[in-house]
Short mmCIF file of C-alpha atoms and ligand atoms in Angstrom, two decimals:
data_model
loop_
_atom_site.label_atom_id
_atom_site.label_comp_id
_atom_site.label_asym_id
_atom_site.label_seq_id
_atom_site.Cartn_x
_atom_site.Cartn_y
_atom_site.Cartn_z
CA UNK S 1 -41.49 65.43 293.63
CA UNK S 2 -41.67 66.27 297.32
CA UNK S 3 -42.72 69.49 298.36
CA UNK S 4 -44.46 71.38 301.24
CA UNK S 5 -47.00 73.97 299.24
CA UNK S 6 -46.37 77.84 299.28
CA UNK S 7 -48.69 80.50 300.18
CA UNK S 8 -46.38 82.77 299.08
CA UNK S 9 -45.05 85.52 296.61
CA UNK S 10 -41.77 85.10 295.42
CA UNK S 11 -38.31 86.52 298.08
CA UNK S 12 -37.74 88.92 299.75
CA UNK S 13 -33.95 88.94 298.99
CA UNK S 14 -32.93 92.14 300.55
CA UNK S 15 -30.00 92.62 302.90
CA UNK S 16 -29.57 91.09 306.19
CA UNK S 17 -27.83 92.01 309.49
CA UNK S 18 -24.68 90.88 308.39
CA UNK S 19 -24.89 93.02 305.05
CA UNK S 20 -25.62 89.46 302.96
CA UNK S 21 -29.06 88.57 301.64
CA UNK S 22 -31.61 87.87 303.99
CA UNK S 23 -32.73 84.50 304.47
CA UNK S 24 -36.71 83.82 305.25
CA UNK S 25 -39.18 80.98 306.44
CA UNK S 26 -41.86 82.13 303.48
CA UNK S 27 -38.96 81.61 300.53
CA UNK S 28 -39.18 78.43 298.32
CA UNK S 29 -36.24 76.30 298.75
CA UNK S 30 -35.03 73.84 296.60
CA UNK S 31 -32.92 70.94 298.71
CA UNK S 32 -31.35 69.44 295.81
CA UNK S 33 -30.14 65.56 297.15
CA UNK S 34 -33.03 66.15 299.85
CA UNK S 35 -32.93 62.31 300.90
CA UNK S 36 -29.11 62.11 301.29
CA UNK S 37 -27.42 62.53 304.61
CA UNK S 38 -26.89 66.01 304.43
CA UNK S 39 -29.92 67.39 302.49
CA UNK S 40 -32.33 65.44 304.91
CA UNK S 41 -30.36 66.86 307.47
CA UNK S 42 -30.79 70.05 305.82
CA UNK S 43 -34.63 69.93 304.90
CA UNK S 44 -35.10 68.90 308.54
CA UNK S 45 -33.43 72.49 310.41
CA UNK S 46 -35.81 74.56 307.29
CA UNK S 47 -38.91 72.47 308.26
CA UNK S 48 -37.98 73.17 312.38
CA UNK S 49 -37.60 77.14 311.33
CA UNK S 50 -41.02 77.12 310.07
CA UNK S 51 -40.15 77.24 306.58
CA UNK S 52 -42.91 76.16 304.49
CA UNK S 53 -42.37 75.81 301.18
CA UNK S 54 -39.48 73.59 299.89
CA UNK S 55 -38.90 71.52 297.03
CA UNK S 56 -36.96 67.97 296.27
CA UNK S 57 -36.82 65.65 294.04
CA UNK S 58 -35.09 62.08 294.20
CA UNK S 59 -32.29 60.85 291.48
CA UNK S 60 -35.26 58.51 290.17
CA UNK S 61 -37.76 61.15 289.67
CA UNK S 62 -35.52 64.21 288.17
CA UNK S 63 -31.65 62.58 287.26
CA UNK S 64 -29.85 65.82 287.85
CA UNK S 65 -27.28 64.57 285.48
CA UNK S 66 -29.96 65.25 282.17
CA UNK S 67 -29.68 68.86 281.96
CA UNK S 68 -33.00 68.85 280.06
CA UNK S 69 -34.73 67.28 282.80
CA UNK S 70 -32.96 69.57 285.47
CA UNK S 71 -33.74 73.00 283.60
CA UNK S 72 -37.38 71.44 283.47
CA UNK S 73 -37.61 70.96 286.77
CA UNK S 74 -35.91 74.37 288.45
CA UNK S 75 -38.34 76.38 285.56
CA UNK S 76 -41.75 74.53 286.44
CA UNK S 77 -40.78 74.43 290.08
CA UNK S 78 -39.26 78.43 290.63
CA UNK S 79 -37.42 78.34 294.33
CA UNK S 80 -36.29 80.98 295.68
CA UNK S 81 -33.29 79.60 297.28
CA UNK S 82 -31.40 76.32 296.07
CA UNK S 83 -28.98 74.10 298.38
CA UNK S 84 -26.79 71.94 295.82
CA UNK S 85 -26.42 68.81 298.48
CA UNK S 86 -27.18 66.30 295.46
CA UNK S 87 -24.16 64.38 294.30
CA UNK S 88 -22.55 61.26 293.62
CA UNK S 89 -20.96 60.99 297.34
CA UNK S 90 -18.55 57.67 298.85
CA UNK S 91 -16.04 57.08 300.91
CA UNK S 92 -12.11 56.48 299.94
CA UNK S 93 -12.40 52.96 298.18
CA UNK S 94 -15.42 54.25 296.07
CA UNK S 95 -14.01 57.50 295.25
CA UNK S 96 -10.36 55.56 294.57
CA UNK S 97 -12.21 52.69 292.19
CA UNK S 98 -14.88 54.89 290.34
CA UNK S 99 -13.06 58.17 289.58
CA UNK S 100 -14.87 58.40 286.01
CA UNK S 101 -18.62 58.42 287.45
CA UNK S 102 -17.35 60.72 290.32
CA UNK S 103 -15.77 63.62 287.92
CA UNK S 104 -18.70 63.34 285.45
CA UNK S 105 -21.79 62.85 287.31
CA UNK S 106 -20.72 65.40 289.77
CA UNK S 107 -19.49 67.62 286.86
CA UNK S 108 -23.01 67.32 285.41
CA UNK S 109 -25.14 67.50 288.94
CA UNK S 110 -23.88 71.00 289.78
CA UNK S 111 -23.37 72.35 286.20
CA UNK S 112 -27.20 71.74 285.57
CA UNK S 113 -28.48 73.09 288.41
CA UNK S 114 -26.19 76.37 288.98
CA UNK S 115 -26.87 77.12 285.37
CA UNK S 116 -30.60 76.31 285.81
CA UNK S 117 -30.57 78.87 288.99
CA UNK S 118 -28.54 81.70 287.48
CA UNK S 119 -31.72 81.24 284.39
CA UNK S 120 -34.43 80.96 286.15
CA UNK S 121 -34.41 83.50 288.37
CA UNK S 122 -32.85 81.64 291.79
CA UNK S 123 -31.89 84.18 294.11
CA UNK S 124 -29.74 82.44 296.92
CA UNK S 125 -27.71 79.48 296.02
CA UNK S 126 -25.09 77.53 298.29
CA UNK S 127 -23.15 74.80 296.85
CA UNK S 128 -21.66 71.85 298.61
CA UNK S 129 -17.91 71.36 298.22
CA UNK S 130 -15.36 68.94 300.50
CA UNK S 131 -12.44 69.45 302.82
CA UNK S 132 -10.34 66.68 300.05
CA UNK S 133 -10.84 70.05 297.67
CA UNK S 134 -7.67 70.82 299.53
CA UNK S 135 -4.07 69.60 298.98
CA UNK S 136 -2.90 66.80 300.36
CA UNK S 137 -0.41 68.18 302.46
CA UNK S 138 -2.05 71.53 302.89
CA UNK S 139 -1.01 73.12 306.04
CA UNK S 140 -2.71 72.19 309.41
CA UNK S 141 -5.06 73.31 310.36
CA UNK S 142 -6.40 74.12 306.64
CA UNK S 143 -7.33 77.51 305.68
CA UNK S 144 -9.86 78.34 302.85
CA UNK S 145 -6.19 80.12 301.08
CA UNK S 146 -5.23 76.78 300.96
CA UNK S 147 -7.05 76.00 298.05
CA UNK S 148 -4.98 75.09 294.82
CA UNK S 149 -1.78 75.51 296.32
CA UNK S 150 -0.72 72.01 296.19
CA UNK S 151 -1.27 68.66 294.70
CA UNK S 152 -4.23 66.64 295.65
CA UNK S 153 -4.88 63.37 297.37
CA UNK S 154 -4.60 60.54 294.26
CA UNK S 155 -7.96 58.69 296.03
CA UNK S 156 -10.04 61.28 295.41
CA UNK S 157 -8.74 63.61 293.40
CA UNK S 158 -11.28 63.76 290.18
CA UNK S 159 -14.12 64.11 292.82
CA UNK S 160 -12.18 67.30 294.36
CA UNK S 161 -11.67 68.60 290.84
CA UNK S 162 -15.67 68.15 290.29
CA UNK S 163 -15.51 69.95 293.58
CA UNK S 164 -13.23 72.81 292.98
CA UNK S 165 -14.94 73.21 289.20
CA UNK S 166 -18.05 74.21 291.34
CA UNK S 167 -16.54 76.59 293.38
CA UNK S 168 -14.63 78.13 290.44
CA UNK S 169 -18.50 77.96 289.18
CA UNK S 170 -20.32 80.03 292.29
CA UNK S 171 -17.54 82.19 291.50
CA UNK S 172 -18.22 83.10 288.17
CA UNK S 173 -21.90 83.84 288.40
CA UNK S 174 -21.59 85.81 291.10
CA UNK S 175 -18.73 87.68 289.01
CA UNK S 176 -20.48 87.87 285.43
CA UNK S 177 -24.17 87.88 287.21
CA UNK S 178 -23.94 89.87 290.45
CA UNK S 179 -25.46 86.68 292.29
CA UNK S 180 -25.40 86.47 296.03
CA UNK S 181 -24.38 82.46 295.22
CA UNK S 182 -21.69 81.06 297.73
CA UNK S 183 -20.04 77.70 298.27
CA UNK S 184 -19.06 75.89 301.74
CA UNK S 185 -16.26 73.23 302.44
CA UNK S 186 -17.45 70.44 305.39
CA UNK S 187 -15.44 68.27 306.76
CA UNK S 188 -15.92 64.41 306.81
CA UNK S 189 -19.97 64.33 308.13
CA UNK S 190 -21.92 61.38 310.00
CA UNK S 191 -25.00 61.24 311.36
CA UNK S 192 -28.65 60.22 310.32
CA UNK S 193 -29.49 58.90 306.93
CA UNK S 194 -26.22 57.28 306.16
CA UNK S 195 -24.66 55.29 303.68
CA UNK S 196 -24.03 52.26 305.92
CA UNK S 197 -22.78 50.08 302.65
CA UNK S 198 -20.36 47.74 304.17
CA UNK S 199 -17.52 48.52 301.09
CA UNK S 200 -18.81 52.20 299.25
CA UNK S 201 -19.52 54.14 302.61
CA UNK S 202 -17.37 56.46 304.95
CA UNK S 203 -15.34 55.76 307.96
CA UNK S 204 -17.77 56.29 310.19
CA UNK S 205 -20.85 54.58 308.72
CA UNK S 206 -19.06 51.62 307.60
CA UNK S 207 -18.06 51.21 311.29
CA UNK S 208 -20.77 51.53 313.34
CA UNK S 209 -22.34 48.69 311.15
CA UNK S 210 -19.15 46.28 311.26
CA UNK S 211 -18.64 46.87 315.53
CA UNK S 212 -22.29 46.09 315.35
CA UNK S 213 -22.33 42.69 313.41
CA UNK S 214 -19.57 41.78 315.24
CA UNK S 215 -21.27 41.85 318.48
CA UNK S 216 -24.61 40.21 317.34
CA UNK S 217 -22.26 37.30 315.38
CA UNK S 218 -19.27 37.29 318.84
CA UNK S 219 -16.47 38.22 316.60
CA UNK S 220 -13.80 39.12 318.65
CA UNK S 221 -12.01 40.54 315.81
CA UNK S 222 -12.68 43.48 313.76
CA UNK S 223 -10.85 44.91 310.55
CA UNK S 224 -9.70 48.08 310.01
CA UNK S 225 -9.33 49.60 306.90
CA UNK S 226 -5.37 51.19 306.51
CA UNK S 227 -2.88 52.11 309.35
CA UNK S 228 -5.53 53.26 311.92
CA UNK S 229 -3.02 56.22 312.08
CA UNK S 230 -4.57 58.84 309.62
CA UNK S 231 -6.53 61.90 311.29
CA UNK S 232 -9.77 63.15 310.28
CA UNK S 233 -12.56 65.88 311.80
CA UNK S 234 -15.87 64.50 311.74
CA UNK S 235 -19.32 66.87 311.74
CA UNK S 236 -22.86 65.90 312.91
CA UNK S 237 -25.12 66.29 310.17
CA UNK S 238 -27.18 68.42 312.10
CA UNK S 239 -24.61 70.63 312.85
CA UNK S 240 -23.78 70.88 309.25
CA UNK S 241 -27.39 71.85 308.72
CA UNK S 242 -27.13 74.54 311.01
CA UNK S 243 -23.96 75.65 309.66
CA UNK S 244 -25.62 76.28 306.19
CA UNK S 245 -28.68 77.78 307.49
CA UNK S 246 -26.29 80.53 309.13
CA UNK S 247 -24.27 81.00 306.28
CA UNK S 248 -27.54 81.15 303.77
CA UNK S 249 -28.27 83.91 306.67
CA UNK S 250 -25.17 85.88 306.84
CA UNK S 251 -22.51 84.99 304.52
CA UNK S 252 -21.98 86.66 301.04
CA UNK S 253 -18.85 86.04 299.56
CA UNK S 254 -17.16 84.38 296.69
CA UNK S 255 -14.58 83.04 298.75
CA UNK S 256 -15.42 79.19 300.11
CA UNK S 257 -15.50 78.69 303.65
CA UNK S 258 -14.84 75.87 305.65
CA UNK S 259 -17.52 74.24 308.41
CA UNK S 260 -16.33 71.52 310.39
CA UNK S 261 -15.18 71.19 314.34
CA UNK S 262 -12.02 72.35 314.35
CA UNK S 263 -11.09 68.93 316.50
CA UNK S 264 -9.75 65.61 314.58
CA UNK S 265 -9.29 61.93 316.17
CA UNK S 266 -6.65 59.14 314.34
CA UNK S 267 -8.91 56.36 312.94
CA UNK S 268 -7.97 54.04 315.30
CA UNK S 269 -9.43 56.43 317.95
CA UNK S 270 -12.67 57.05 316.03
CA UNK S 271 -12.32 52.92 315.87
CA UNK S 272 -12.11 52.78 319.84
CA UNK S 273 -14.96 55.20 320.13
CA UNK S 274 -17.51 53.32 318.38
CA UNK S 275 -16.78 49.93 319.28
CA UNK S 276 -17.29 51.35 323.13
CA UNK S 277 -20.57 52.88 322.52
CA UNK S 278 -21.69 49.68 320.50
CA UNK S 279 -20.73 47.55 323.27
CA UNK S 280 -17.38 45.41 321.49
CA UNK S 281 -14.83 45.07 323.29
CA UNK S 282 -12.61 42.62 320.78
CA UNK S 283 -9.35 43.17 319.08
CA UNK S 284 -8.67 45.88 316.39
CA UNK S 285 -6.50 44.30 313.09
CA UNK S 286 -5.82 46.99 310.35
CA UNK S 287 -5.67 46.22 306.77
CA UNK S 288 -3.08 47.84 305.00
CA UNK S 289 -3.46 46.78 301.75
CA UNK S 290 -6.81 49.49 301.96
CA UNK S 291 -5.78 53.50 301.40
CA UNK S 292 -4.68 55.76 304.07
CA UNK S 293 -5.90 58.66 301.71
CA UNK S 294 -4.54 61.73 302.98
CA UNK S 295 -2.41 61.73 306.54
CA UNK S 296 -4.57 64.65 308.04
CA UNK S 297 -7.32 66.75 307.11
CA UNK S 298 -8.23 68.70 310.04
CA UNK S 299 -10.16 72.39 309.15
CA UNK S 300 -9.12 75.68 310.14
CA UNK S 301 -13.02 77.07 310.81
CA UNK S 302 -11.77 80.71 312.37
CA UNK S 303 -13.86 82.45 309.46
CA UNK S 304 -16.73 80.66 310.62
CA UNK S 305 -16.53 81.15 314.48
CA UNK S 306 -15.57 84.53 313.50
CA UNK S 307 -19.30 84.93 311.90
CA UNK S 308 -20.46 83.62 315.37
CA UNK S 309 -21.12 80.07 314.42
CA UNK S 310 -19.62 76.73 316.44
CA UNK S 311 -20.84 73.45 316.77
CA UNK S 312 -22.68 72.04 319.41
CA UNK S 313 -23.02 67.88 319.18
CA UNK S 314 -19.52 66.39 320.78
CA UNK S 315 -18.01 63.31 318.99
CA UNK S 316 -18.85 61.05 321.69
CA UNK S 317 -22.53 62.47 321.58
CA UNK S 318 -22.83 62.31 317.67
CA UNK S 319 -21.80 58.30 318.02
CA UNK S 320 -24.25 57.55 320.91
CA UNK S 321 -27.49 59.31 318.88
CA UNK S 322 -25.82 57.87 315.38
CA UNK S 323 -25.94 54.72 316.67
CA UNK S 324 -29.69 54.95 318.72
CA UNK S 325 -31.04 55.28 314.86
CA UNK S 326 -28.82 52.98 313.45
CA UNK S 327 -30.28 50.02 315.72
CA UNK S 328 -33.74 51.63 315.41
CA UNK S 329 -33.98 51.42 311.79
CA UNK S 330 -32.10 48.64 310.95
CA UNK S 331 -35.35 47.31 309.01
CA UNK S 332 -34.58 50.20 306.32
CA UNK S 333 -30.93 51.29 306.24
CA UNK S 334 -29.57 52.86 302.83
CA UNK S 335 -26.29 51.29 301.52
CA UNK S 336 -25.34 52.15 297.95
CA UNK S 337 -27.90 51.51 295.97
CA UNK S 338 -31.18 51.42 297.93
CA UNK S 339 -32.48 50.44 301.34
CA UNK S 340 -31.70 46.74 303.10
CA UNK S 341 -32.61 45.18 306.02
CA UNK S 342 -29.62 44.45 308.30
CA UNK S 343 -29.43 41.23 311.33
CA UNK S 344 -31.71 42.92 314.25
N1 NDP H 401 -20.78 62.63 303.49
C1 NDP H 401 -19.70 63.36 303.76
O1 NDP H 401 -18.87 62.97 304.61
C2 NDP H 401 -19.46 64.65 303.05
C3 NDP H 401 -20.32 65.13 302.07
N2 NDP H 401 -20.03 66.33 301.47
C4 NDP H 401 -20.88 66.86 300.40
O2 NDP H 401 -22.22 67.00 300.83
C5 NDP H 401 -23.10 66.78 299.75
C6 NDP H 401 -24.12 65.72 300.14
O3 NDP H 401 -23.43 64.54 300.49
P1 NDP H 401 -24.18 63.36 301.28
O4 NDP H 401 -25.46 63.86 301.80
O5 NDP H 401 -23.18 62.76 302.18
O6 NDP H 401 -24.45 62.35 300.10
P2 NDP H 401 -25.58 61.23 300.01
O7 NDP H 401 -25.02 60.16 299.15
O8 NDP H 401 -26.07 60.88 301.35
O9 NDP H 401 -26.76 61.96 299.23
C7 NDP H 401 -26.58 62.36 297.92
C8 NDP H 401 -27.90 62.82 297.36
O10 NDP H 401 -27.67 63.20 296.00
C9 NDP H 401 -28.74 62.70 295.22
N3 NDP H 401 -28.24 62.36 293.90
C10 NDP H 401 -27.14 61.67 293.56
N4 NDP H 401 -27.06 61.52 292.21
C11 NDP H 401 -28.15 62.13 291.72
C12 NDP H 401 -28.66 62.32 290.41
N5 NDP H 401 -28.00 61.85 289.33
N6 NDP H 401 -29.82 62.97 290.26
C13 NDP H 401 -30.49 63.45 291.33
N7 NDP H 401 -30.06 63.34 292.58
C14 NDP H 401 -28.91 62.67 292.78
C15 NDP H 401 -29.25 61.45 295.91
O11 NDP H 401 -30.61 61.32 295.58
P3 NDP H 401 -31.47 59.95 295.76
O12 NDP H 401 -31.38 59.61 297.22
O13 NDP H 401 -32.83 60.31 295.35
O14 NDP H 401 -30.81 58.93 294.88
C16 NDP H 401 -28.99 61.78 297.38
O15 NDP H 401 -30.13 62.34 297.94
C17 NDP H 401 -22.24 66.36 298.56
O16 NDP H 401 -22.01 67.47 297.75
C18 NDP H 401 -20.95 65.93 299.21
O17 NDP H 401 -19.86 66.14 298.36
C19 NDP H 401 -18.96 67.09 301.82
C20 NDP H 401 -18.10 66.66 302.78
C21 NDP H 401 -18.25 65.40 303.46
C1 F7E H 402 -15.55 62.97 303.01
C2 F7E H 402 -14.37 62.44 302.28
O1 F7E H 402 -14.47 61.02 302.21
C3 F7E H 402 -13.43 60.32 301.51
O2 F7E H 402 -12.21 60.58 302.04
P1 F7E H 402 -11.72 60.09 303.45
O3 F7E H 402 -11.64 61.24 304.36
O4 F7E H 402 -10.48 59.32 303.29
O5 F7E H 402 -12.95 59.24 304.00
P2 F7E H 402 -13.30 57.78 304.48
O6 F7E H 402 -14.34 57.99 305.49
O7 F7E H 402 -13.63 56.87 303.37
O8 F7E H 402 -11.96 57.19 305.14
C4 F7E H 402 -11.32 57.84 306.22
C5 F7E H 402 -10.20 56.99 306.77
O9 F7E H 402 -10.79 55.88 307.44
C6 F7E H 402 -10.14 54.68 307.05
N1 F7E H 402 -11.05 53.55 307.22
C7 F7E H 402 -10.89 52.55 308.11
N2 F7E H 402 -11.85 51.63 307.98
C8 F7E H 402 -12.67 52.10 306.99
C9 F7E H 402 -13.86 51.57 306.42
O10 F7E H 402 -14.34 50.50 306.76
N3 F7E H 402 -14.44 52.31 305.43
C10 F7E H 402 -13.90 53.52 305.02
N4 F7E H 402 -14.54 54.22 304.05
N5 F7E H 402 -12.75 54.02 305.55
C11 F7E H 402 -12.15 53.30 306.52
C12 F7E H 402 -9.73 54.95 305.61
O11 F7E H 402 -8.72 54.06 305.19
C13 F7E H 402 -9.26 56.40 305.72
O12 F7E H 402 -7.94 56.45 306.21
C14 F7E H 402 -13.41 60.79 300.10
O13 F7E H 402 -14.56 60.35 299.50
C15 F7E H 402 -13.30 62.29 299.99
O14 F7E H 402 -13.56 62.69 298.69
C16 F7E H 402 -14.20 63.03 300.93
O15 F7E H 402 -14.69 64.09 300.65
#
């Protein structure tokens, strides 16, 4: 277990500006997935607040999927505040060729701890969801109404139902328990901490580490998963962060709410991006026989802004400082099932 001691009483949970719970430096917080790209991006904006207390655990030391071990854990450890950022997360071929492991071990992640906060006393809670919660050929830009209004992407959907079960879960405690719990919807994130496994990882991990290979090994080809013509809105991690920070701050409401950019690129543009900033300037093939997945998935993040929220790390930027760790910890980069050390 990894934690940063308290010298404190338990919350202070009372209103905010913004009429939702108040969120302070001196609470406990549990960062559930707090080594993952977005909880490490998360634990890393609590730590720069000052906050001094918070709690994780990693998959080997509490397996969030053994609800004894989970309820064990949230009732010996007591936070304050829990972030649900631990999951079984991949990009489209993983979620397309291990559907069973991503319905049940996200099923079982989110049901343990939710119904180990609602028992033991957790007074903030926000869950992770996903922009593919969302149908297929939901409207664009997607609005948070959008949700179950259509069917769902076939590549991923038993990892959106996992998804919209926890939702329909914040929902119902805050319903039958009067808990200030609430859920948010990112889009497609990059950034520090990555999955860069070459087949199980996301767009823009599994990239940055193929433009790279191919200009250490002089490849002047590089493939493409799919058309190249699919569009998708990608989120610094850090952003993210801040995103949930605010909304743990000011947001109280049952309804999910979207946190993304509110700007999408085709692949084949994302594809052009990276090679530039990794310094390949070969040909782009595209494989078709890989998924498109879903043509467009491009957020509609008005209720966001409208809280007074907006991103501040531009595409271009996010690649460049992506890529700066990438090279400088290429002695200890996660792929899917642990660390490796990738050609320097
Ligand atoms: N990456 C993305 O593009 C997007 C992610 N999200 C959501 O954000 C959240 C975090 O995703 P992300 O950070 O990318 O995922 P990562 O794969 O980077 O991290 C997942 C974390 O979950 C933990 N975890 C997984 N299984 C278990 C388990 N059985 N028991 C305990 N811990 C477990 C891992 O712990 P350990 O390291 O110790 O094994 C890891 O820290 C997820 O809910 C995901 O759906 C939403 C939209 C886009
Ligand atoms: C976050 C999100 O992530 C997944 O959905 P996705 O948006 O399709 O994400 P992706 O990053 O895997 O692919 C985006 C696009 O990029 C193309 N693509 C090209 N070349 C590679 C490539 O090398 N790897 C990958 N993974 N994709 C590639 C790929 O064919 C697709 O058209 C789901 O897990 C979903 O559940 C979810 O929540």
């Amino acid at each position: 277990m990894t934690t940063i001691p308290s010298s404190t009483t338990p919350a202070d949970l009372s209103l905010g500006q913004a009429g939702g719970p108040r969120l302070t430096p001196d609470q406990k917080v549990y960062v559930a997935g707090h080594r993952g790209l977005a909880g490490s991006a998360v634990w890393r904006a609590l730590s720069n607040r000052g906050f001094g207390s918070l709690v994780g655990a990693t998959s080997a030391e509490v397996d969030l999927r053994d609800r004894g071990a989970t309820m064990d854990f949230v009732s010996s450890t007591r936070p304050d505040v829990m972030i649900v950022a631990a999951a079984r997360v991949g990009g489209i071929l993983a979620n397309d060729s291990y559907p069973a492991e991503f319905l049940s071990d996200n099923l079982r992640i989110q049901v343990n701890l939710m119904d180990a906060a609602q028992q033991f006393g957790v007074g903030r809670l926000l869950f992770l969801g996903s922009s593919c919660i969302y149908p297929k050929f939901a409207e664009q830009p997607i609005q948070e109404s959008a949700l179950l209004t259509g069917a769902l992407e076939p590549t991923n959907d038993a990892y959106a139902i996992a998804k919209i079960a926890g939702i329909m879960q914040v929902q119902s405690i805050r319903k039958q328990y009067g808990l200030p719990y609430i859920s948010a919807m990112p889009t497609n994130l990059y950034g520090p901490g990555d999955n860069f496994d070459a087949t199980n990882s996301h767009v823009m991990p599994a990239l940055i580490r193929r433009f790279h290979e191919a200009r250490l090994t002089g490849a002047r080809e590089v493939t493409i998963w799919g058309s190249g013509t699919p569009r998708r809105e990608f989120l610094h991690v850090d952003d993210l962060a801040s995103a949930l920070v605010f909304l743990l701050e000011n947001y109280d409401s049952p309804e999910t709410i979207n946190v993304g950019t509110g700007i999408d690129v085709t692949i084949r543009e994302l594809a052009e991006t990276i090679a530039d900033v990794v310094g390949w300037d070969g040909r782009l093939a595209f494989d078709t026989s890989k998924p498109d997945g879903t043509p467009r998935k491009l957020l509609d993040v008005s209720r966001l802004r409208g809280l007074g929220w907006s991103p501040s790390v531009s595409l271009r930027d996010g690649v460049e400082s992506t890529y700066r760790w990438f090279t400088g910890n290429l002695d200890s980069i996660r792929v899917e099932d642990g660390l490796v050390g990738l050609p320097q």
